[in-house]
Short mmCIF file of C-alpha atoms and ligand atoms in Angstrom, two decimals:
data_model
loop_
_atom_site.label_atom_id
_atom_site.label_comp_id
_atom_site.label_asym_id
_atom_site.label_seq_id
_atom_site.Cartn_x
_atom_site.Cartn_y
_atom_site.Cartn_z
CA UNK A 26 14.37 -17.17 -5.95
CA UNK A 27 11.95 -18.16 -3.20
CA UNK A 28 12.52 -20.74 -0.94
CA UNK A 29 8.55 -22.08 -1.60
CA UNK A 30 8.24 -22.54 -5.18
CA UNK A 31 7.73 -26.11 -5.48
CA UNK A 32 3.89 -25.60 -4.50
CA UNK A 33 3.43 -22.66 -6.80
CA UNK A 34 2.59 -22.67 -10.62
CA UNK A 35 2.07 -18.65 -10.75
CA UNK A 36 4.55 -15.58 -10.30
CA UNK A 37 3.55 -13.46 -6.58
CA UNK A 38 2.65 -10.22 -7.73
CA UNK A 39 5.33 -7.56 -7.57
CA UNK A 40 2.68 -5.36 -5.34
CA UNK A 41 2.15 -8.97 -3.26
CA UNK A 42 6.20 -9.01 -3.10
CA UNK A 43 6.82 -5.39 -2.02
CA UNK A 44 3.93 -6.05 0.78
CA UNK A 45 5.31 -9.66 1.98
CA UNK A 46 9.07 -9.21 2.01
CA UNK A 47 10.45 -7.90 4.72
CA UNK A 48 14.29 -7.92 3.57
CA UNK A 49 14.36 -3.63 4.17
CA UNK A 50 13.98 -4.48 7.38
CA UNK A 51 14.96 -7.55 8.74
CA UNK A 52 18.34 -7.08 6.77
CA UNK A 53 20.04 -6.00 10.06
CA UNK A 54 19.76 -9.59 11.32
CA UNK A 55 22.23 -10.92 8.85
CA UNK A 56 24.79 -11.34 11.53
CA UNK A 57 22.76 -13.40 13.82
CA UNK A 58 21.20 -15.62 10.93
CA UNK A 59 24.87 -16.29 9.66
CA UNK A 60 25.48 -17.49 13.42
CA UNK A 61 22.69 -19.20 13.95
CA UNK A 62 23.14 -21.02 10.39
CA UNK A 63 26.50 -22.10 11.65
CA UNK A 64 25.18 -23.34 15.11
CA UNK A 65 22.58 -25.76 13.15
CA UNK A 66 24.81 -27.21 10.58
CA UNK A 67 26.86 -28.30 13.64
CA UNK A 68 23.91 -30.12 15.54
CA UNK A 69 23.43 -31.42 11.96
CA UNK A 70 26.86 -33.21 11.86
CA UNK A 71 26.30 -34.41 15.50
CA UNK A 72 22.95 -36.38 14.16
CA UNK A 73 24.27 -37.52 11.29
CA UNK A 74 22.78 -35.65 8.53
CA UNK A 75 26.04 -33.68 7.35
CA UNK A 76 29.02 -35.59 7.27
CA UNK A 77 31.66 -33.88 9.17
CA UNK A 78 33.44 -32.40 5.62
CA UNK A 79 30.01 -30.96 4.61
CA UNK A 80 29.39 -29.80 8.90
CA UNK A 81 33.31 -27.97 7.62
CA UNK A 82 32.67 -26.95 4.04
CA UNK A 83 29.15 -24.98 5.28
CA UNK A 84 30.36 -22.95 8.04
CA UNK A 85 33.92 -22.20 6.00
CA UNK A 86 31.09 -20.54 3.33
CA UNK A 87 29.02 -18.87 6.27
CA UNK A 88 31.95 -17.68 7.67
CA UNK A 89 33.60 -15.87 3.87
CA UNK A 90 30.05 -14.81 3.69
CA UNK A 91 30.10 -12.62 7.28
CA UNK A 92 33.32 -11.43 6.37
CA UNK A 93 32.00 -10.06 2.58
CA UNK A 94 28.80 -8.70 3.82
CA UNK A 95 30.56 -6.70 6.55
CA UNK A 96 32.94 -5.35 3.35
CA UNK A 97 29.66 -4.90 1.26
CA UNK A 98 26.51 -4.24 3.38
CA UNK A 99 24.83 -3.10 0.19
CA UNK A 100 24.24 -6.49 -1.01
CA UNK A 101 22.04 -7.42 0.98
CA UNK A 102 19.39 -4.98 -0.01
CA UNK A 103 20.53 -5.64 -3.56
CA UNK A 104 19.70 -9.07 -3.24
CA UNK A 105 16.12 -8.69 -3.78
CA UNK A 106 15.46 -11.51 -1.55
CA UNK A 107 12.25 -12.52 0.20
CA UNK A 108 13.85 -12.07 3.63
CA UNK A 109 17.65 -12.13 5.43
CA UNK A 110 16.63 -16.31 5.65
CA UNK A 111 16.15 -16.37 2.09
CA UNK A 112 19.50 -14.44 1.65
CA UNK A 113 21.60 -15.91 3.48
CA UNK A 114 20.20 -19.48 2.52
CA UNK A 115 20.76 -18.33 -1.60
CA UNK A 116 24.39 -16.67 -0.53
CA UNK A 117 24.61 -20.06 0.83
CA UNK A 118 23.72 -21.97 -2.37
CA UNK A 119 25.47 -19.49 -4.41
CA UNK A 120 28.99 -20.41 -2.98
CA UNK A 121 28.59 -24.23 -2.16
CA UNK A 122 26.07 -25.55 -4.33
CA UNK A 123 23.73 -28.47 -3.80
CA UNK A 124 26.18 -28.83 -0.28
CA UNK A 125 23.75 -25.37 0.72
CA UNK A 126 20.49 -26.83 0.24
CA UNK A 127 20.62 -28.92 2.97
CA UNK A 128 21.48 -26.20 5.74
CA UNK A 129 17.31 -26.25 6.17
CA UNK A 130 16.73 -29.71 7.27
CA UNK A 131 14.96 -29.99 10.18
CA UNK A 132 15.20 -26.46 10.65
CA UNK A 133 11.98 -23.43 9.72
CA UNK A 134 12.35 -20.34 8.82
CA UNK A 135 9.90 -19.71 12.24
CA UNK A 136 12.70 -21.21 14.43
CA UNK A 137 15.06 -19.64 12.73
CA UNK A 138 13.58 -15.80 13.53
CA UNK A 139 12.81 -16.44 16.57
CA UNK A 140 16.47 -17.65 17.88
CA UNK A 141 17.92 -14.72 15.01
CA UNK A 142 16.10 -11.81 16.95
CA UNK A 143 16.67 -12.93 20.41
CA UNK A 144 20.76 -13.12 19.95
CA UNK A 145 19.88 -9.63 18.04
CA UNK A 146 18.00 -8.27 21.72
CA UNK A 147 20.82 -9.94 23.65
CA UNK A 148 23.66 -8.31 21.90
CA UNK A 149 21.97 -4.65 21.11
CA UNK A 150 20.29 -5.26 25.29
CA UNK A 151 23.63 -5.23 26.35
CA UNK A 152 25.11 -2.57 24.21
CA UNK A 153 22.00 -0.59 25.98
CA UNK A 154 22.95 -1.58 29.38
CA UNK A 155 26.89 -0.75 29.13
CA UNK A 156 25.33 3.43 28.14
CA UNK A 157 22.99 3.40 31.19
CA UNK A 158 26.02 2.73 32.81
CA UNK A 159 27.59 5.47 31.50
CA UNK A 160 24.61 8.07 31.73
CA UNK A 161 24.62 7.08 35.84
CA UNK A 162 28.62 7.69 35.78
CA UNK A 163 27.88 11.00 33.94
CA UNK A 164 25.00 12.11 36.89
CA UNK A 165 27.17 11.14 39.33
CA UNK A 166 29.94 13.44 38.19
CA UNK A 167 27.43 16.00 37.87
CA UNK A 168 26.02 15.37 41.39
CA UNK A 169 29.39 15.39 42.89
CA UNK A 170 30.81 18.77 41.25
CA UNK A 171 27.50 20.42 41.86
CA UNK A 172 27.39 19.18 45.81
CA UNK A 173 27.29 22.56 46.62
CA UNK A 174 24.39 23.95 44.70
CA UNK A 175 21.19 24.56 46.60
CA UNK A 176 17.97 25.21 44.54
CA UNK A 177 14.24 25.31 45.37
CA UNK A 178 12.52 21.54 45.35
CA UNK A 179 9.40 21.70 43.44
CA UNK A 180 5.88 20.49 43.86
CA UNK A 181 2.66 21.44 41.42
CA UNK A 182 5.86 23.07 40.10
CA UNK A 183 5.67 25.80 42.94
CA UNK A 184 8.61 25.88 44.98
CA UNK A 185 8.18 24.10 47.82
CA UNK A 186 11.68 23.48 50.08
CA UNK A 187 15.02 23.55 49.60
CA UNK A 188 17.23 20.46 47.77
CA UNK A 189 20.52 20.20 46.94
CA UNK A 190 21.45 20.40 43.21
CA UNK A 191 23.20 16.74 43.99
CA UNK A 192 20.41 15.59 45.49
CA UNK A 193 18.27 16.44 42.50
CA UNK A 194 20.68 14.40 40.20
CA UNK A 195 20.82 11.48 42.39
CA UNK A 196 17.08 11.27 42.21
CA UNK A 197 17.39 10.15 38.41
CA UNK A 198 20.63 7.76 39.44
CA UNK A 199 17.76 5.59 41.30
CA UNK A 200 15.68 5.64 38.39
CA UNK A 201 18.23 4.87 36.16
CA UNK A 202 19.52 1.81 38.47
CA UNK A 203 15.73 0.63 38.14
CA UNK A 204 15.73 0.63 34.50
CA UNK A 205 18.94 -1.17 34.55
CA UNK A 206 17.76 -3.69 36.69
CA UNK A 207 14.59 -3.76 34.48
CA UNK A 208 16.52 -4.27 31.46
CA UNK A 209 18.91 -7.13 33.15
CA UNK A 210 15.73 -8.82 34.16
CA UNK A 211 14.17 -8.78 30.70
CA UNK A 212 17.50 -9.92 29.00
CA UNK A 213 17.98 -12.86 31.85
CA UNK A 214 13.76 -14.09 30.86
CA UNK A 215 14.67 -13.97 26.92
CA UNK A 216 18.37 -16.28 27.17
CA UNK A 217 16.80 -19.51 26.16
CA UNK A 218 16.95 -20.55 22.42
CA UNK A 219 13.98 -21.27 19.84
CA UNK A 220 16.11 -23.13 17.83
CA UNK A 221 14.95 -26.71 17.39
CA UNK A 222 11.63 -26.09 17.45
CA UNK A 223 10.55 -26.67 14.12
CA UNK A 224 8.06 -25.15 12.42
CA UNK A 225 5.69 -25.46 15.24
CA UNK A 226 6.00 -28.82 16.74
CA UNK A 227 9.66 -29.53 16.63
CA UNK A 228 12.29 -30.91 14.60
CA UNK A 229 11.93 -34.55 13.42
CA UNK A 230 16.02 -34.96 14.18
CA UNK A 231 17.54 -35.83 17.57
CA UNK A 232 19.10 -32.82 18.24
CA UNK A 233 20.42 -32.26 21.51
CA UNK A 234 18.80 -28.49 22.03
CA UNK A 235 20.97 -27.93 25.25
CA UNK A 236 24.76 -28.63 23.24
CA UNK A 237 22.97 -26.14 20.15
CA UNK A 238 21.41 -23.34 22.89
CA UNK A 239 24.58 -23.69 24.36
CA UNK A 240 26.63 -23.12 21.26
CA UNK A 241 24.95 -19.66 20.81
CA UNK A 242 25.19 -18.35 24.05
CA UNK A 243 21.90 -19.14 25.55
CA UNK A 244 21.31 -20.01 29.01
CA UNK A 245 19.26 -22.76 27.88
CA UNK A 246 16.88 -24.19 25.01
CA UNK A 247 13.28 -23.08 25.14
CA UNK A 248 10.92 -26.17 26.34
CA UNK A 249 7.62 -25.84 24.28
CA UNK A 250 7.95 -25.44 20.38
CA UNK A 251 4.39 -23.77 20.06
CA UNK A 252 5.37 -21.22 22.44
CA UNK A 253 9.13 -21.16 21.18
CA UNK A 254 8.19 -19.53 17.58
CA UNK A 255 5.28 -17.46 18.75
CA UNK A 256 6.72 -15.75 21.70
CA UNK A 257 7.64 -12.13 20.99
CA UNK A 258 7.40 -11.26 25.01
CA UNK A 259 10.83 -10.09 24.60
CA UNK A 260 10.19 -7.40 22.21
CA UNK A 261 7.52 -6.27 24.43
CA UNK A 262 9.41 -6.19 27.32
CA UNK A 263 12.09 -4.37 25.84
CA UNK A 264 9.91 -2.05 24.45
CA UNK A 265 8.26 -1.58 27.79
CA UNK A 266 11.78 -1.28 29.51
CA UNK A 267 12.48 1.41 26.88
CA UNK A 268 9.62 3.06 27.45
CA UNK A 269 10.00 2.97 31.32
CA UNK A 270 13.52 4.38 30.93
CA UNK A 271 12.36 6.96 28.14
CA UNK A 272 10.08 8.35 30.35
CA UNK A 273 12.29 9.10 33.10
CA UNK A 274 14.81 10.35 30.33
CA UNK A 275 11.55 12.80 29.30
CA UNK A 276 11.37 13.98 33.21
CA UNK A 277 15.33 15.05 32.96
CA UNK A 278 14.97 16.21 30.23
CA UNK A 279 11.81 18.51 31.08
CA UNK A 280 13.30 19.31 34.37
CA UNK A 281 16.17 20.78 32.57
CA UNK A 282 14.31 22.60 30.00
CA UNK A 283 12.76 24.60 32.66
CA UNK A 284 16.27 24.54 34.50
CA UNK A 285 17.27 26.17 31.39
CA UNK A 286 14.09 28.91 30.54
CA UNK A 287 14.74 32.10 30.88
CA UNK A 288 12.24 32.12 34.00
CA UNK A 289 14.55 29.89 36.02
CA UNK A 290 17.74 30.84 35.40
CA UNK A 291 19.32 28.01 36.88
CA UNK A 292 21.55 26.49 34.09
CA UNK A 293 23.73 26.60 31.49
CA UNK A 294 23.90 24.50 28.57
CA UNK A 295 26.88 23.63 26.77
CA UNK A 296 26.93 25.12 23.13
CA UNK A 297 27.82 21.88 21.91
CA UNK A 298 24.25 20.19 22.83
CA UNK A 299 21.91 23.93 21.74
CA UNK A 300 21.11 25.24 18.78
CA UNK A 301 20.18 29.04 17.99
CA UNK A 302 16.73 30.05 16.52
CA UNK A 303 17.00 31.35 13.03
CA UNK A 304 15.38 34.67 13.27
CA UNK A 305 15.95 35.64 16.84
CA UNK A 306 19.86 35.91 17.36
CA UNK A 307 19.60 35.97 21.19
CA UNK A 308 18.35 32.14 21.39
CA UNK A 309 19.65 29.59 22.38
CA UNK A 310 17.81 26.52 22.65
CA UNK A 311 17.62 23.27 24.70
CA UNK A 312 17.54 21.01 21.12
CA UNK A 313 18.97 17.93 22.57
CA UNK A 314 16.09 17.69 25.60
CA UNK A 315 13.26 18.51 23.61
CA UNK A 316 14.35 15.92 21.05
CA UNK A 317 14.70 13.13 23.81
CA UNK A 318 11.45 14.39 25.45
CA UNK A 319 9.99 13.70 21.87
CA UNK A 320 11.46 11.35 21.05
CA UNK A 321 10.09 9.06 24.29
CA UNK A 322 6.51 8.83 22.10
CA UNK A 323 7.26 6.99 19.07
CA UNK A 324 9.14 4.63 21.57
CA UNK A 325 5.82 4.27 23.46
CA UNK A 326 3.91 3.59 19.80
CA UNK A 327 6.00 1.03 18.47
CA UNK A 328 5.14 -0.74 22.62
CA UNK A 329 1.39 -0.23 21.77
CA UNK A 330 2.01 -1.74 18.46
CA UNK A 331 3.58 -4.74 19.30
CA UNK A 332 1.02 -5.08 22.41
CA UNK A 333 -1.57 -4.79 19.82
CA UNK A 334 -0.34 -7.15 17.15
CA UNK A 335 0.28 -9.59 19.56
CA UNK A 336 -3.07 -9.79 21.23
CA UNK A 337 -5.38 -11.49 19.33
CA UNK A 338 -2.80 -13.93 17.35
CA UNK A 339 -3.51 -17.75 17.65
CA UNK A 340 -0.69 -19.88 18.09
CA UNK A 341 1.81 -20.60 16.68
CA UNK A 342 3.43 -18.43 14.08
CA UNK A 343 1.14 -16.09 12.03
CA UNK A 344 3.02 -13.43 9.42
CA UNK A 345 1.86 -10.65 11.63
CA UNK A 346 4.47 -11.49 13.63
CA UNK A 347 6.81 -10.25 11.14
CA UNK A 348 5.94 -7.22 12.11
CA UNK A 349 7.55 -6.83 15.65
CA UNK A 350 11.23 -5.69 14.17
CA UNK A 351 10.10 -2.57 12.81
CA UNK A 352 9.34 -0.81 15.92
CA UNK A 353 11.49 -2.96 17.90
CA UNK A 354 14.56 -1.68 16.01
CA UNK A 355 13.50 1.87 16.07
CA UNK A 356 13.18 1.50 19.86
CA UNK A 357 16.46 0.43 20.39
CA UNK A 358 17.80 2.75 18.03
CA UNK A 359 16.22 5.81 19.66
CA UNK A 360 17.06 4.60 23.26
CA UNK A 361 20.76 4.03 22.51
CA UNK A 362 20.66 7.62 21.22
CA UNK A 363 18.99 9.52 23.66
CA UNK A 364 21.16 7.93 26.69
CA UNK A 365 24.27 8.68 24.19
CA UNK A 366 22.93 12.45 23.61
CA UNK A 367 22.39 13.03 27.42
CA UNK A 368 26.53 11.88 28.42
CA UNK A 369 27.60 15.61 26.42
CA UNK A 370 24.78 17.25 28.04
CA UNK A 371 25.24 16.14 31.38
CA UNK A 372 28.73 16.98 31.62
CA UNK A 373 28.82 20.03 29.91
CA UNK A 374 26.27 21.58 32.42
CA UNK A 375 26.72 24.37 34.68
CA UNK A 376 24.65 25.16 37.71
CA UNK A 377 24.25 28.91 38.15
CA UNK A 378 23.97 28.66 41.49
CA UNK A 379 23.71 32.56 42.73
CA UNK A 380 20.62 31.82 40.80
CA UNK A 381 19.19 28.71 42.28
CA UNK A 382 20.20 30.01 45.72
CA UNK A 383 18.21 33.05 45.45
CA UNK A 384 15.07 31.18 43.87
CA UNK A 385 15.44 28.48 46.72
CA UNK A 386 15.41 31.54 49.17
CA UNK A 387 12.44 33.25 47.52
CA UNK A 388 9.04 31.76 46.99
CA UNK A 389 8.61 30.87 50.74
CA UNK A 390 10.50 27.42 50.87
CA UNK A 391 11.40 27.73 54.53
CA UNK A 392 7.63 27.98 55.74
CA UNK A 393 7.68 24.52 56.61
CA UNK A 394 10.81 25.42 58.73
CA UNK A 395 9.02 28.03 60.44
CA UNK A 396 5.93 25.64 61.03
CA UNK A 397 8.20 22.54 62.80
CA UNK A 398 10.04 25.70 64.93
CA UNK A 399 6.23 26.37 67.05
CA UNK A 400 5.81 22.52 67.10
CA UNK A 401 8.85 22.83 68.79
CA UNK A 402 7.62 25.27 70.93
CA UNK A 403 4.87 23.68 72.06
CA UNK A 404 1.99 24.12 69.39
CA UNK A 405 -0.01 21.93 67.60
CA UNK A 406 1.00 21.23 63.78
CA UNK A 407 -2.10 21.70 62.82
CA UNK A 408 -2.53 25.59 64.38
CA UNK A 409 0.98 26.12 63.13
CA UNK A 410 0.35 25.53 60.17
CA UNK A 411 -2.29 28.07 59.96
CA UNK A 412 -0.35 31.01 62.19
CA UNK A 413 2.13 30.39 59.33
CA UNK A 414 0.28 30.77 56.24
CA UNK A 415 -1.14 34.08 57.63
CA UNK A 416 2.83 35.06 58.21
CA UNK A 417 3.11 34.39 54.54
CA UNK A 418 -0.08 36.49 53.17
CA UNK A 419 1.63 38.91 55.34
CA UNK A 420 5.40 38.69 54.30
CA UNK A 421 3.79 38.40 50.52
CA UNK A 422 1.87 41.88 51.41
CA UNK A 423 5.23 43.46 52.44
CA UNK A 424 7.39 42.10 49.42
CA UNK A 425 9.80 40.35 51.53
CA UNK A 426 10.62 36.68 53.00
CA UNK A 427 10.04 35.63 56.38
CA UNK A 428 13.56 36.69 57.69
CA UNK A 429 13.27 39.51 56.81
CA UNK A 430 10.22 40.44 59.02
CA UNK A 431 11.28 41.83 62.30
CA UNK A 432 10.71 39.57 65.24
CA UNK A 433 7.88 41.85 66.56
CA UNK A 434 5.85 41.38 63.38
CA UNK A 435 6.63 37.68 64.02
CA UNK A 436 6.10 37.81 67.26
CA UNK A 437 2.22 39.10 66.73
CA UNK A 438 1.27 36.07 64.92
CA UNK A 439 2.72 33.71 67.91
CA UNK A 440 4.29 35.06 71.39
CA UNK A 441 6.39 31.70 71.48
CA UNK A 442 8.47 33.34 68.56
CA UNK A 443 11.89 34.60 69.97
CA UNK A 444 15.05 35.66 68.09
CA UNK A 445 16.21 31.95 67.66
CA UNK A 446 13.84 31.79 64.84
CA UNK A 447 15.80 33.41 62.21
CA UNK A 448 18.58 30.52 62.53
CA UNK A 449 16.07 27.68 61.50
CA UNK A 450 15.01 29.93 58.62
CA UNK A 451 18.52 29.95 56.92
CA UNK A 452 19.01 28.11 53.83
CA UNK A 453 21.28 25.97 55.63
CA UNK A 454 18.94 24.85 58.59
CA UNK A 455 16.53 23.52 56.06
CA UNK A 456 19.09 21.58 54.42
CA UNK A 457 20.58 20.02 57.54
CA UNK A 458 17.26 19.84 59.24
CA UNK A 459 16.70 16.58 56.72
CA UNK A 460 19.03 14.45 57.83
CA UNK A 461 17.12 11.56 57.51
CA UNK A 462 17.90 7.93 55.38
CA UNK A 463 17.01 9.31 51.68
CA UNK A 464 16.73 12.97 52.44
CA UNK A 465 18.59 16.57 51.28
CA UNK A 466 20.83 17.26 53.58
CA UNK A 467 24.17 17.57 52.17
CA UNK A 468 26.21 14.86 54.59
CA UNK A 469 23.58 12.29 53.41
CA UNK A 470 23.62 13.42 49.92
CA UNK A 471 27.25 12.86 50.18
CA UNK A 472 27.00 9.70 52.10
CA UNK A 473 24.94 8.43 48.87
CA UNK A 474 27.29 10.10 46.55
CA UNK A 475 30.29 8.06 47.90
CA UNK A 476 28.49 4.90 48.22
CA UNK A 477 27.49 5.06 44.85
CA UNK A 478 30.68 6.44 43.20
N1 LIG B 516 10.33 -12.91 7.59
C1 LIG B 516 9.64 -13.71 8.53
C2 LIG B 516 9.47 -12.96 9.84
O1 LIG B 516 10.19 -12.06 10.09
C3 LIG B 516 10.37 -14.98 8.75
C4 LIG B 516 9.50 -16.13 9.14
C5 LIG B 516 8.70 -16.58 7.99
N2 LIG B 516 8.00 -17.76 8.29
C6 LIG B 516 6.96 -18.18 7.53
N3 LIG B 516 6.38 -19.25 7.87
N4 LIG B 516 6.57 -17.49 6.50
O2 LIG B 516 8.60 -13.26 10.64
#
C-alpha cells in the first residue's frame, strides 16, 4: 500500500506505477533507511512523542528486520513497494502494528533520502578510498621491482628521452594520491545530516539535530532545510571524483595497451587479466585495460546526467531528483571495479626490459644530451639545437644512432666535439643527467620510492 492514499479516491495506473517507483533501484539503500529509521525513533523518545517502550519495541523490529533482509534480499524487490521508504515503513507496520505508524512523525520521506544516500556515499566513499590505497601499494611494488627498467619517455607519442620504468609508475602514484585527496575532500563536504529537515522547512518537533547527526555518524546536522533535501552536490562530486580518477585509470590503462602492442614490445601481461581472440590463436589481448578505458565513459555520462538534472530544478525537492541513484550507483560500482581489476594486473606485469632498453636507445632520445654537451662547450642552445637536428637527418640517412657515428662525422657538424661525447650519450648519462627534485634519474626515483613506500 502507498503511504499517500488518504488524498486519493482512484487506483495510479500500473504504467504510472512502473514509471514512479523507484524500489529496483533504490532497494540497495535498505541498510541505511533501517539505520536512519532507528536514529529518528530515538530523537522521537527524547521529545516525547514515543514513550521509551515504543522508542524500544521500534528499533527491536528495525533491528529483526536488518537481520531478515540480509537472510532474504529478495524481498525487497518482492515487496512491490513504492520505494525502500515505503518498504521499510510497511515491514515496519507489518511486525509492530499501529506502534509502526508513528515512525513518520515529524519526519519526510525527502529528509529521509537525503540523510539515507549520504550514509550510503560515506560508507561505499570509503570502501573506494581503502582500494585506491591498495592500487598505489600495487604501483609501488611495481615501481620498486621494475627500478631497473629504462624505456623511452614519450611525447606526441614519439620517443622523446629516456625514463625509468619506476619513474613511469610513480607518475600515476601522484595522480592517484590526488584523487584520494579529491575523494577525502568530497566525503569530509557531504558528513553533515539532512535529517530533521522536514519536508522542506523543518520538523515541527524539538529535535536536537546535533545528538540525531551525531547518532549516525555525521560530523554535524545540515543548517538550512531547503538546501538540506535538495542538495545532491555530493553525488556530483563523487561522480566528478570518479570521473577524475577514471580518467587517469584510462591513461594507465592506454599507456599499457601500447606497452603491450606488438609494436612496443615492452610488456607482458599476466594470463590471468587477457583473453585470446576466437579466430586468431596467436592473440592475446589486453581485455582488462580496454574494459577500464571503456568503461571511464558511462562514468562520465551518469556526471553529465546528474549535472544536467540538477540544473534547472527549483528548490526544494522535485521527483527528478529521484533520479541521481541510478548513475550514482553505477559509478561507484564501476570505479570499485576497475581499481579492483587493475591490483591483478599490476602485479602480474613484467617489464621486458631488453626491449624497452633498446627502444629507449633507438628513436634518437639522447639528442637532447648531445644538444646540452655544445652548450657546455660554449655554444648557444639555440645553434645547438640546430647543428643537432642536422646530426640526426644524418645519423637517420646512415641507419644508425648518434654513437655510433665516428667522432670525425661528429666532429664536421661542430669542431668543439671531442671523444668525451660518446659518455654523455649513454643511456645512463641521460638518466643521471636529471637529477633534479621530480626528475628520472634513478637515485631520485628511488629517493621517492622510499619516501613513499
Ligand atoms: N523515492 C524518492 C527519491 O528517491 C523518495 C523521496 C520521495 N519524496 C516525495 N516527496 N515524493 O527521491
Amino acid at each position: 500500500m502507498a503511504l499517500w492514499g488518504g488524498r486519493f479516491s482512484g487506483e495510479s495506473s500500473a504504467l504510472f506505477k512502473l514509471f514512479n517507483d523507484s524500489l529496483p533501484v533504490d532497494y540497495r539503500l535498505v541498510e541505511q533507511d533501517i539505520q536512519g529509521s532507528v536514529a529518528w525513533a530515538m530523537a522521537l523518545v527524547k521529545v516525547g512523542v514515543l514513550t521509551e517502550a515504543e522508542g524500544q519495541d521500534l528499533k527491536a523490529a528495525l533491528d529483526a528486520l536488518l537481520v531478515e533482509v540480509a537472510e532474504d534480499p529478495q524481498q525487497i524487490l518482492a515487496s512491490g513497494a513504492e520505494d525502500i521508504h515505503s518498504f521499510v515503513e510497511q515491514a515496519l507496520i507489518d511486525k509492530v502494528g499501529d506502534l509502526g505508524k508513528k515512525l513518520h512523525t515529524g519526519r519526510s520521506r525527502n529528509d529521509q533520502v537525503a540523510t539515507d544516500l549520504k550514509l550510503w556515499c560515506k560508507a561505499e566513499g570509503e570502501q573506494i578510498l581503502a582500494r585506491m590505497q591498495v592500487v598505489r601499494v600495487a604501483l609501488l611494488e611495481l615501481a620498486s621491482r621494475e627500478q631497473q627498467a629504462v624505456m623511452p619517455g614519450y611525447t606526441h607519442l614519439q620517443r622523446a628521452q629516456p625514463v625509468t620504468f619506476a619513474h613511469w609508475a610513480l607518475a600515476y602514484v601522484e595522480m592517484l594520491e590526488r584523487d584520494i585527496s579529491r575523494l577525502e575532500d568530497t566525503l569530509k563536504r557531504l558528513n553533515t545530516c539532512p535529517l530533521g529537515s522536514g519536508a522542506l522547512a523543518g520538523t515541527a518537533y524539538p529535535i536536537d539535530r546535533h545528538a540525531l547527526a551525531a547518532s549516525l555518524g555525521f560530523a554535524g546536522p545540515t543548517l538550512n532545510s531547503l538546501d538540506a533535501v535538495s542538495d545532491r552536490d555530493h553525488v556530483i562530486e563523487l561522480c566528478s571524483s570518479a570521473s577524475i580518477s577514471l580518467m587517469h585509470l584510462s591513461r594507465m590503462a592506454e599507456d599499457l595497451i601500447f606497452f603491450n602492442s606488438g609494436e612496443a614490445g615492452f610488456i607482458e601481461l599476466s594470463d590471468q587479466v587477457t583473453s585470446g581472440s576466437s579466430l586468431m590463436p596467436q592473440k592475446k589481448n589486453p581485455d582488462a585495460l580496454e574494459l577500464i578505458r571503456g568503461k571511464t565513459g558511462r562514468v562520465y555520462g551518469s556526471l553529465m546526467g546528474i549535472l544536467t538534472t540538477m540544473k534547472a530544478l527549483p528548490l526544494a525537492y522535485n521527483k527528478d531528483m529521484q533520479e541521481d541513484k541510478e548513475g550514482l550507483f553505477d559509478v561507484m560500482d564501476t570505479w570499485s571495479i576497475c581499481l579492483e581489476m587493475l591490483i591483478p594486473v599490476l602485479s602480474g606485469l613484467k617489464v621486458k626490459r631488453a626491449n624497452t632498453l633498446a627502444a629507449a636507445q633507438g628513436g634518437y632520445a639522447n639528442a637532447t644530451e648531445l644538444a646540452d654537451y655544445l652548450v657546455a662547450k660554449g655554444m648557444p642552445f639555440r645553434q645547438a639545437h640546430h647543428v643537432v637536428g642536422e646530426v640526426v637527418v644524418k645519423a637517420i640517412a646512415e641507419g644508425k644512432p648518434i654513437e655510433a657515428m665516428s667522432l670525425e662525422s661528429l666532429k664536421a657538424f661542430a669542431a668543439v666535439i671531442e671523444q668525451d661525447v660518446y659518455e654523455i650519450l649513454t643511456i645512463e648519462s641521460c638518466l643521471s643527467k636529471r637529477d633534479v627534485l621530480g626528475g628520472t634519474a634513478p637515485n631520485q626515483v628511488a629517493a621517492v620510492l622510499a619516501a613513499k613506500s
